[in-house]
Amino acid sequence: MILITGGAGYIGSHCAINFLKSGHEIIIFDNLENGHIETIEILQKLGKVHFIKGDLKNLEDTENVFKTFEIDTVIHFA
């Protein structure tokens, strides 16, 4: 599974679209400070998207993502 931090923003969401079109399951971790929940809703129509609202500056938020999912790749746009 692919984790995209900042995946609800402009660049992260375009990266997510490409992975979804290739059949990948993705996790988007975003605090929505610069991203948008509407973007997540659109991406979820394209494929398997898990969304976690959280902040990379919060260690507990970050640890929970890695405890919850088996992540193969991390792409950082946050």
Short mmCIF file of N, CA and C in Angstrom, two decimals:
data_model
loop_
_atom_site.label_atom_id
_atom_site.label_comp_id
_atom_site.label_asym_id
_atom_site.label_seq_id
_atom_site.Cartn_x
_atom_site.Cartn_y
_atom_site.Cartn_z
N MET A 1 0.85 -1.18 0.00
CA MET A 1 0.00 0.00 0.00
C MET A 1 0.89 1.24 0.00
N ILE A 2 0.40 2.29 -0.63
CA ILE A 2 1.17 3.53 -0.78
C ILE A 2 0.59 4.61 0.12
N LEU A 3 1.44 5.20 0.95
CA LEU A 3 1.04 6.32 1.80
C LEU A 3 1.47 7.61 1.13
N ILE A 4 0.50 8.52 0.96
CA ILE A 4 0.81 9.83 0.38
C ILE A 4 0.48 10.88 1.43
N THR A 5 1.52 11.50 1.98
CA THR A 5 1.29 12.60 2.92
C THR A 5 1.00 13.85 2.10
N GLY A 6 0.02 14.62 2.51
CA GLY A 6 -0.36 15.80 1.76
C GLY A 6 -1.14 15.45 0.49
N GLY A 7 -1.75 14.30 0.48
CA GLY A 7 -2.46 13.81 -0.70
C GLY A 7 -3.75 14.53 -1.03
N ALA A 8 -4.23 15.40 -0.15
CA ALA A 8 -5.45 16.16 -0.44
C ALA A 8 -5.14 17.50 -1.08
N GLY A 9 -3.86 17.79 -1.25
CA GLY A 9 -3.45 19.03 -1.91
C GLY A 9 -3.31 18.84 -3.41
N TYR A 10 -2.92 19.88 -4.09
CA TYR A 10 -2.87 19.87 -5.55
C TYR A 10 -1.90 18.82 -6.10
N ILE A 11 -0.63 18.90 -5.71
CA ILE A 11 0.37 17.98 -6.26
C ILE A 11 0.14 16.56 -5.75
N GLY A 12 -0.12 16.42 -4.46
CA GLY A 12 -0.36 15.10 -3.89
C GLY A 12 -1.55 14.39 -4.50
N SER A 13 -2.61 15.13 -4.79
CA SER A 13 -3.80 14.51 -5.37
C SER A 13 -3.56 14.06 -6.80
N HIS A 14 -2.75 14.80 -7.55
CA HIS A 14 -2.44 14.37 -8.92
C HIS A 14 -1.57 13.12 -8.91
N CYS A 15 -0.68 13.03 -7.95
CA CYS A 15 0.10 11.81 -7.78
C CYS A 15 -0.84 10.65 -7.43
N ALA A 16 -1.78 10.89 -6.53
CA ALA A 16 -2.74 9.87 -6.12
C ALA A 16 -3.56 9.36 -7.31
N ILE A 17 -3.98 10.26 -8.17
CA ILE A 17 -4.76 9.88 -9.36
C ILE A 17 -3.97 8.88 -10.20
N ASN A 18 -2.70 9.15 -10.41
CA ASN A 18 -1.87 8.25 -11.22
C ASN A 18 -1.75 6.86 -10.59
N PHE A 19 -1.57 6.81 -9.29
CA PHE A 19 -1.48 5.50 -8.63
C PHE A 19 -2.82 4.77 -8.67
N LEU A 20 -3.91 5.48 -8.47
CA LEU A 20 -5.23 4.86 -8.53
C LEU A 20 -5.53 4.32 -9.92
N LYS A 21 -5.17 5.07 -10.95
CA LYS A 21 -5.39 4.62 -12.33
C LYS A 21 -4.57 3.37 -12.64
N SER A 22 -3.47 3.18 -11.91
CA SER A 22 -2.63 1.99 -12.08
C SER A 22 -3.10 0.83 -11.22
N GLY A 23 -4.19 1.04 -10.47
CA GLY A 23 -4.75 -0.04 -9.66
C GLY A 23 -4.22 -0.17 -8.26
N HIS A 24 -3.47 0.81 -7.80
CA HIS A 24 -2.92 0.76 -6.44
C HIS A 24 -3.94 1.20 -5.41
N GLU A 25 -3.80 0.65 -4.22
CA GLU A 25 -4.57 1.09 -3.05
C GLU A 25 -3.70 2.10 -2.32
N ILE A 26 -4.31 3.24 -1.95
CA ILE A 26 -3.51 4.30 -1.33
C ILE A 26 -4.10 4.74 0.01
N ILE A 27 -3.23 5.35 0.79
CA ILE A 27 -3.62 5.99 2.05
C ILE A 27 -3.22 7.45 1.90
N ILE A 28 -4.15 8.32 2.20
CA ILE A 28 -3.83 9.75 2.21
C ILE A 28 -3.87 10.22 3.65
N PHE A 29 -2.76 10.80 4.07
CA PHE A 29 -2.61 11.34 5.42
C PHE A 29 -2.44 12.84 5.27
N ASP A 30 -3.40 13.60 5.76
CA ASP A 30 -3.39 15.05 5.52
C ASP A 30 -4.12 15.74 6.66
N ASN A 31 -3.65 16.91 7.04
CA ASN A 31 -4.33 17.67 8.09
C ASN A 31 -5.36 18.64 7.52
N LEU A 32 -5.47 18.68 6.20
CA LEU A 32 -6.41 19.53 5.47
C LEU A 32 -6.18 21.02 5.67
N GLU A 33 -4.97 21.38 6.10
CA GLU A 33 -4.63 22.80 6.23
C GLU A 33 -4.58 23.46 4.85
N ASN A 34 -3.98 22.75 3.88
CA ASN A 34 -3.91 23.25 2.51
C ASN A 34 -4.66 22.35 1.53
N GLY A 35 -5.09 21.19 2.00
CA GLY A 35 -5.83 20.25 1.17
C GLY A 35 -7.33 20.41 1.39
N HIS A 36 -8.10 19.60 0.68
CA HIS A 36 -9.55 19.72 0.74
C HIS A 36 -10.22 18.36 0.84
N ILE A 37 -11.22 18.25 1.68
CA ILE A 37 -11.95 16.99 1.83
C ILE A 37 -12.66 16.63 0.53
N GLU A 38 -13.06 17.61 -0.25
CA GLU A 38 -13.71 17.34 -1.54
C GLU A 38 -12.77 16.57 -2.48
N THR A 39 -11.50 16.86 -2.38
CA THR A 39 -10.50 16.15 -3.19
C THR A 39 -10.49 14.67 -2.83
N ILE A 40 -10.56 14.38 -1.54
CA ILE A 40 -10.58 12.99 -1.08
C ILE A 40 -11.82 12.29 -1.62
N GLU A 41 -12.95 12.95 -1.56
CA GLU A 41 -14.19 12.36 -2.05
C GLU A 41 -14.11 12.03 -3.54
N ILE A 42 -13.48 12.88 -4.32
CA ILE A 42 -13.30 12.62 -5.75
C ILE A 42 -12.36 11.44 -5.96
N LEU A 43 -11.26 11.41 -5.22
CA LEU A 43 -10.30 10.31 -5.35
C LEU A 43 -10.93 8.97 -4.99
N GLN A 44 -11.80 8.96 -3.99
CA GLN A 44 -12.43 7.71 -3.56
C GLN A 44 -13.35 7.14 -4.63
N LYS A 45 -13.78 7.96 -5.56
CA LYS A 45 -14.58 7.47 -6.69
C LYS A 45 -13.71 6.79 -7.74
N LEU A 46 -12.41 7.05 -7.70
CA LEU A 46 -11.48 6.50 -8.69
C LEU A 46 -10.87 5.17 -8.28
N GLY A 47 -10.90 4.88 -6.97
CA GLY A 47 -10.27 3.64 -6.50
C GLY A 47 -10.28 3.56 -4.99
N LYS A 48 -9.49 2.62 -4.50
CA LYS A 48 -9.43 2.32 -3.06
C LYS A 48 -8.54 3.35 -2.36
N VAL A 49 -9.18 4.26 -1.62
CA VAL A 49 -8.48 5.33 -0.91
C VAL A 49 -8.88 5.31 0.55
N HIS A 50 -7.89 5.21 1.42
CA HIS A 50 -8.10 5.35 2.85
C HIS A 50 -7.66 6.77 3.21
N PHE A 51 -8.50 7.50 3.92
CA PHE A 51 -8.13 8.85 4.32
C PHE A 51 -8.00 8.92 5.83
N ILE A 52 -6.90 9.49 6.27
CA ILE A 52 -6.68 9.73 7.70
C ILE A 52 -6.34 11.20 7.87
N LYS A 53 -7.18 11.88 8.64
CA LYS A 53 -6.89 13.26 8.96
C LYS A 53 -5.95 13.27 10.15
N GLY A 54 -4.78 13.84 9.94
CA GLY A 54 -3.79 13.89 11.01
C GLY A 54 -2.68 14.83 10.62
N ASP A 55 -1.80 15.06 11.57
CA ASP A 55 -0.71 16.01 11.39
C ASP A 55 0.62 15.31 11.61
N LEU A 56 1.54 15.47 10.68
CA LEU A 56 2.86 14.86 10.82
C LEU A 56 3.61 15.36 12.04
N LYS A 57 3.27 16.55 12.51
CA LYS A 57 3.93 17.09 13.70
C LYS A 57 3.45 16.40 14.98
N ASN A 58 2.37 15.65 14.87
CA ASN A 58 1.82 14.93 16.02
C ASN A 58 2.29 13.47 15.92
N LEU A 59 3.22 13.09 16.77
CA LEU A 59 3.82 11.76 16.72
C LEU A 59 2.77 10.65 16.83
N GLU A 60 1.77 10.84 17.66
CA GLU A 60 0.72 9.82 17.83
C GLU A 60 -0.06 9.62 16.52
N ASP A 61 -0.39 10.71 15.84
CA ASP A 61 -1.09 10.61 14.55
C ASP A 61 -0.26 9.80 13.56
N THR A 62 1.01 10.12 13.49
CA THR A 62 1.90 9.46 12.54
C THR A 62 2.08 7.98 12.88
N GLU A 63 2.30 7.68 14.14
CA GLU A 63 2.46 6.28 14.56
C GLU A 63 1.22 5.46 14.27
N ASN A 64 0.04 6.05 14.47
CA ASN A 64 -1.21 5.33 14.23
C ASN A 64 -1.35 4.89 12.77
N VAL A 65 -0.90 5.71 11.85
CA VAL A 65 -0.96 5.34 10.43
C VAL A 65 -0.15 4.08 10.19
N PHE A 66 1.06 4.03 10.73
CA PHE A 66 1.94 2.89 10.50
C PHE A 66 1.50 1.65 11.29
N LYS A 67 0.78 1.84 12.37
CA LYS A 67 0.25 0.71 13.12
C LYS A 67 -0.99 0.12 12.45
N THR A 68 -1.75 0.95 11.76
CA THR A 68 -3.02 0.55 11.17
C THR A 68 -2.85 -0.13 9.82
N PHE A 69 -1.87 0.30 9.03
CA PHE A 69 -1.71 -0.18 7.66
C PHE A 69 -0.34 -0.79 7.43
N GLU A 70 -0.28 -1.73 6.50
CA GLU A 70 0.99 -2.29 6.06
C GLU A 70 1.43 -1.46 4.84
N ILE A 71 2.36 -0.57 5.07
CA ILE A 71 2.78 0.41 4.07
C ILE A 71 4.06 -0.05 3.38
N ASP A 72 4.02 -0.04 2.05
CA ASP A 72 5.18 -0.42 1.26
C ASP A 72 6.00 0.79 0.81
N THR A 73 5.30 1.90 0.56
CA THR A 73 5.94 3.08 -0.01
C THR A 73 5.36 4.34 0.63
N VAL A 74 6.21 5.34 0.85
CA VAL A 74 5.77 6.62 1.36
C VAL A 74 6.20 7.71 0.36
N ILE A 75 5.22 8.53 -0.02
CA ILE A 75 5.51 9.68 -0.88
C ILE A 75 5.09 10.91 -0.08
N HIS A 76 6.03 11.82 0.11
CA HIS A 76 5.84 12.94 1.04
C HIS A 76 5.63 14.26 0.30
N PHE A 77 4.39 14.79 0.40
CA PHE A 77 4.07 16.10 -0.16
C PHE A 77 3.61 17.09 0.90
N ALA A 78 3.61 16.67 2.15
CA ALA A 78 3.10 17.54 3.22
C ALA A 78 4.15 18.56 3.62
#
